Coordinates of C-alpha atoms in Angstrom, one line a residue:
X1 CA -55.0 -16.2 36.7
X2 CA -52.8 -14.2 34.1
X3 CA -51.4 -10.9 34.3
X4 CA -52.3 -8.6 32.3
X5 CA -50.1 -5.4 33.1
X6 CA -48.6 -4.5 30.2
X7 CA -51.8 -4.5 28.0
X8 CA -53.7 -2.8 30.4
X9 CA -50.8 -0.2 30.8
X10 CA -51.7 0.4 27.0
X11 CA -55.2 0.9 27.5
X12 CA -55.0 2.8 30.7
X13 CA -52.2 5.4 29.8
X14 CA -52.1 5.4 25.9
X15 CA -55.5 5.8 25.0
X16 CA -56.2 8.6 27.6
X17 CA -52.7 10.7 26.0
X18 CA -54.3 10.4 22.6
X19 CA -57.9 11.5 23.6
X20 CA -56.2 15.0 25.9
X21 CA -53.7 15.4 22.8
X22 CA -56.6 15.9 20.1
X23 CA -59.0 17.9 22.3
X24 CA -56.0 20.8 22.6
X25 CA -57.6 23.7 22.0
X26 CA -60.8 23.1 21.5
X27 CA -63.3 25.0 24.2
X28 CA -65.4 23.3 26.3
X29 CA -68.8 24.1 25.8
X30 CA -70.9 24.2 29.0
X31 CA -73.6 22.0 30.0
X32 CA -77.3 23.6 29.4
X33 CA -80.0 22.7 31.3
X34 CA -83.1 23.6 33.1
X35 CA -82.6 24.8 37.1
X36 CA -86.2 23.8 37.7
X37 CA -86.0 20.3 37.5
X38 CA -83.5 20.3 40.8
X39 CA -85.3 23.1 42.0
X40 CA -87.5 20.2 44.7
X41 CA -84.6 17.8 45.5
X42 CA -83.5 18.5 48.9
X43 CA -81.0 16.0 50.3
X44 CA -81.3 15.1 54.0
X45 CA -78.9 13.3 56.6
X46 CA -80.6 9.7 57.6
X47 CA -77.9 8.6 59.8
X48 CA -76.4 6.5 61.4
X49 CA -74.0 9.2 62.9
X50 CA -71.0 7.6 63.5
X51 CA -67.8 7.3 61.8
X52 CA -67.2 6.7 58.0
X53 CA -69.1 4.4 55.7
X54 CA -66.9 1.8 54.1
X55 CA -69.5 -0.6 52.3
X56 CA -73.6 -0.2 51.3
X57 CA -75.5 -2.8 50.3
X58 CA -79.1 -3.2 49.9
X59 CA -81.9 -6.1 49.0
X60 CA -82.4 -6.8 45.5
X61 CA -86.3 -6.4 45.1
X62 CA -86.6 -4.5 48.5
X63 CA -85.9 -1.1 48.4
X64 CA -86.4 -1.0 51.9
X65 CA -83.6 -2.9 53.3
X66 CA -80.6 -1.9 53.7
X67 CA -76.7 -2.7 55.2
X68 CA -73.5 -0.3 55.9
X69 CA -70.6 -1.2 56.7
X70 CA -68.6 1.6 58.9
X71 CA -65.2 2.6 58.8
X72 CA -64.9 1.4 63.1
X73 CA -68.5 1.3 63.7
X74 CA -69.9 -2.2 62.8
X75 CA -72.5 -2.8 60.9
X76 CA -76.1 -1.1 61.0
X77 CA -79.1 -2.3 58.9
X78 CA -82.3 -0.3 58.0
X79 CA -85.7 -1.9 57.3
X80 CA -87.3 1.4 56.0
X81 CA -85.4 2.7 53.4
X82 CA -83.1 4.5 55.8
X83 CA -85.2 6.2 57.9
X84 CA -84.1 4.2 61.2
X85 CA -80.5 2.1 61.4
X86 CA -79.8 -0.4 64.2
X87 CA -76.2 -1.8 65.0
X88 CA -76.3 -5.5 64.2
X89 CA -73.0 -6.2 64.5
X90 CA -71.9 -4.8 68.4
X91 CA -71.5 -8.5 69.7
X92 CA -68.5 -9.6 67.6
X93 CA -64.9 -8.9 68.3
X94 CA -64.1 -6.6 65.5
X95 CA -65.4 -2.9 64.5
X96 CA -64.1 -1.6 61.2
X97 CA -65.7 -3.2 58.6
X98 CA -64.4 -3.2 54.8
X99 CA -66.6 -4.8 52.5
X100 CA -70.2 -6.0 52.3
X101 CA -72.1 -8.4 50.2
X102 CA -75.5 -9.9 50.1
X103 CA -76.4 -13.6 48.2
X104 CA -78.9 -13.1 45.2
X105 CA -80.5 -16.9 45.8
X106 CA -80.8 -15.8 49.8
X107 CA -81.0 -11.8 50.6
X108 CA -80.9 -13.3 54.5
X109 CA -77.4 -14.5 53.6
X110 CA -74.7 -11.6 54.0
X111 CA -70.8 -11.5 54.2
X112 CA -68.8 -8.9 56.0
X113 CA -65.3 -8.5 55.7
X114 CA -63.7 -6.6 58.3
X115 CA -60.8 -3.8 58.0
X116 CA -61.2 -0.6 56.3
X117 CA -59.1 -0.4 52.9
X118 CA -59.3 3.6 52.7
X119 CA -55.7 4.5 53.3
X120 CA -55.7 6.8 56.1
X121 CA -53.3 7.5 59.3
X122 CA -56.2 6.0 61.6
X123 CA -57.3 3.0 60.1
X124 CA -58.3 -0.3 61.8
X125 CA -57.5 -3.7 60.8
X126 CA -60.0 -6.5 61.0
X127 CA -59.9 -10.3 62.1
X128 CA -61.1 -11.8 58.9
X129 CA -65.2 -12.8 57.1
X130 CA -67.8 -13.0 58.9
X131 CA -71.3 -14.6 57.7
X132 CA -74.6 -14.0 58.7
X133 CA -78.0 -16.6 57.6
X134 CA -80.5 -14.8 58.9
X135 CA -80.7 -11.1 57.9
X136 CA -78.0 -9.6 60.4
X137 CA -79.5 -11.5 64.0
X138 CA -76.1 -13.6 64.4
X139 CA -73.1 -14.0 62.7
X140 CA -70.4 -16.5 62.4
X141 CA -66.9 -16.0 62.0
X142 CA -65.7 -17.9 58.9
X143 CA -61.8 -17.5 59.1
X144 CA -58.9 -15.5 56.9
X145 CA -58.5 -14.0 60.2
X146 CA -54.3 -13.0 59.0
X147 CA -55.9 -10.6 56.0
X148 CA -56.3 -7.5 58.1
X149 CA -58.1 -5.9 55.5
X150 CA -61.1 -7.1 52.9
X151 CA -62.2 -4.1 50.5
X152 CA -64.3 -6.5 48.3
X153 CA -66.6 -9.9 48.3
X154 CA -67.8 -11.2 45.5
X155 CA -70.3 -14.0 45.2
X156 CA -71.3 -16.8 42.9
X157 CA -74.8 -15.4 41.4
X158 CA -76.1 -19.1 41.0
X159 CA -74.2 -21.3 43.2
X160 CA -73.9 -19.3 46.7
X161 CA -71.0 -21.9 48.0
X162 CA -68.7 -20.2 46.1
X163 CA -67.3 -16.8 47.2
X164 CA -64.3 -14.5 46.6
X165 CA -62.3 -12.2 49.0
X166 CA -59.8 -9.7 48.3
X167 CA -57.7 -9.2 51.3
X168 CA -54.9 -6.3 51.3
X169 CA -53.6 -7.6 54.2
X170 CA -52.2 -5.3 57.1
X171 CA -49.8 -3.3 54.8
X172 CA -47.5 -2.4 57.6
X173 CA -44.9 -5.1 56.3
X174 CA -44.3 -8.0 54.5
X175 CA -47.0 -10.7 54.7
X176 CA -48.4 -13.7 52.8
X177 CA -51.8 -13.3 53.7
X178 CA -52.7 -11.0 51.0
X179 CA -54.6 -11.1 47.8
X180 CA -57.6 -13.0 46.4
X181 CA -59.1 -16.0 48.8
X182 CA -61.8 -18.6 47.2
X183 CA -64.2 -20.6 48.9
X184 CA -66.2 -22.9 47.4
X185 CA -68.1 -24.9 50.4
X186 CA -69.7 -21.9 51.9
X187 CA -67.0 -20.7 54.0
X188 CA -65.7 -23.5 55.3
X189 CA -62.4 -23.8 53.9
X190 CA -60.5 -21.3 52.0
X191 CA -58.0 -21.2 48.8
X192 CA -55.6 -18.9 48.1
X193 CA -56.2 -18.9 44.4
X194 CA -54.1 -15.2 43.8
X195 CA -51.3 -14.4 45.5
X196 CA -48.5 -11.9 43.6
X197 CA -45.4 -11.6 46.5
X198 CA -45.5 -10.3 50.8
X199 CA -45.5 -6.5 49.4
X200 CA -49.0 -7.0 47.8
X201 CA -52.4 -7.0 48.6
X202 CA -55.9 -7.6 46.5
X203 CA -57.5 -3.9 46.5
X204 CA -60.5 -4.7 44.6
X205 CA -62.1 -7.8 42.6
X206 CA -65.2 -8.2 40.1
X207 CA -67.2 -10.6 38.8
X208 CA -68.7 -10.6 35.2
X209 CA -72.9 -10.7 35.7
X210 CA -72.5 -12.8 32.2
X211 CA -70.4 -14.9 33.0
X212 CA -69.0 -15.6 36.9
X213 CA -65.8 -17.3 35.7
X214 CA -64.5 -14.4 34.3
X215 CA -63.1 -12.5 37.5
X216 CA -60.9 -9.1 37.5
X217 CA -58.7 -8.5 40.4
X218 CA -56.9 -5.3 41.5
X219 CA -53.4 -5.9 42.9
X220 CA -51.6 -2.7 45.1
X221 CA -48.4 -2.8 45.9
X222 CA -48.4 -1.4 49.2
X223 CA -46.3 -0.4 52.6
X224 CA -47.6 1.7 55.3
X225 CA -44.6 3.8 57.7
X226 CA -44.8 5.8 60.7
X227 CA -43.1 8.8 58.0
X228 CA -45.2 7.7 54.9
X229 CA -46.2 5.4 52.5
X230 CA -45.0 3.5 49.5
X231 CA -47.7 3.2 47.1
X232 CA -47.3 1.2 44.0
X233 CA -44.8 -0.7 42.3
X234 CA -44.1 -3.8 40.2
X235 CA -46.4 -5.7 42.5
X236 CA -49.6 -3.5 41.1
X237 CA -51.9 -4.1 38.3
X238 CA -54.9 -5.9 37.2
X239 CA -55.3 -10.1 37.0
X240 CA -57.8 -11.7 35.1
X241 CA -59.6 -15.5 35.7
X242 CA -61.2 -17.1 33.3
X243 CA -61.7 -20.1 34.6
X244 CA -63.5 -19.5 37.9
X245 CA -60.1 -18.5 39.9

């Protein structure tokens, strides 16, 4: 992977100067638009009641199947749009759960990664990814159990062997497991494919739909007190693969 920091610094901080500079002045109109067409939308609580949702994921092709993730909760799955949840997750050693994904070549396939990422003074770490072959019934712990936290998965759209985790890591000190993991036999073993220094964890990563060896990664530079927390540093920015990781 190569770091892209500077550039991105560019894009991120000098273009949005120059748009606020030019606008100076200039009113903002309102938005027009007709009240009718919200008048019938009605939004309604469908549960599970609980504790935060970390992570959603649903069924491509089945809009009635769906997985969240909760902040210390497990995982609950609905098989009618939402309109019933049960915990499918209860049996397994760990609660909070950080990250969700579901394979496009087997929807029964689905990852968990455990530890909520949301910085917050009661957060709970995890013991690693989980994998599950046959919609939610049983699950299999499949290692990185030192990354405390996993905020993303991302997997191979055509070749479901191959799957990336960004771990954060526990954040409460220095530690080395921290930042982007790669599989590429299903789980089974594990690469550390990005890995910027102890102070630095993997916040976020993406795939492109176009083209899965092009992979973005978010790096935080992050430390977690009793008093406080240090948040950023030169350990943060954004790392890009373009060769598969």
């Amino acid at each position: 992977m190569s770091h892209i920091v500077p550039f991105l610094r560019l894009v991120a901080f000098g273009l949005p100067l120059v748009h606020f500079g030019a606008s100076q002045g200039v009113a903002q109109q309102p938005t027009e638009y007709d009240p009718t067409i919200f008048a019938g939308l009605e939004y309604r609580h469908i549960g599970p009641v609980g504790n935060r949702v970390s992570a959603v994921v649903g069924v491509p092709g089945d809009p009635n199947v769906y997985y969240i993730g909760a902040a210390s909760g497990g995982i609950f799955k609905s098989v009618d749009g939402g309109i019933h949840w049960e915990p499918v997750f209860d049996d397994q050693p760990a609660a909070s759960i950080g990250a969700l994904a579901i394979e496009t070549v087997n929807p029964n396939v689905i990852w968990a990664g455990t530890g909520e990422t949301f910085i917050r003074s009661n957060i709970s770490h995890g013991d690693g990814i989980y994998k599950s072959v046959d919609a939610g019934k049983t699950w299999r712990h499949m290692g990185l159990d030192a990354t405390g936290r996993i905020g993303r998965i991302v997997i191979h759209p055509t070749n479901p062997d191959i799957v990336f985790a960004a771990a954060m890591g526990h954040s409460y000190g220095p530690q080395q497991a921290r930042g982007v993991f790669r599989t590429t036999d299903g789980g089974e073993t594990w690469e550390h494919v990005l890995f910027v220094d102890e102070h630095t964890g993997a916040s976020d990563i993406v795939m492109d739909p176009n083209n899965p060896r092009i992979l973005f990664a978010g790096m935080w530079q992050l430390l977690i007190q009793t008093w406080g927390r240090e948040s950023g540093g030169p350990g943060s920015g954004l790392w890009t693969s373009r060769d598969g990781g």
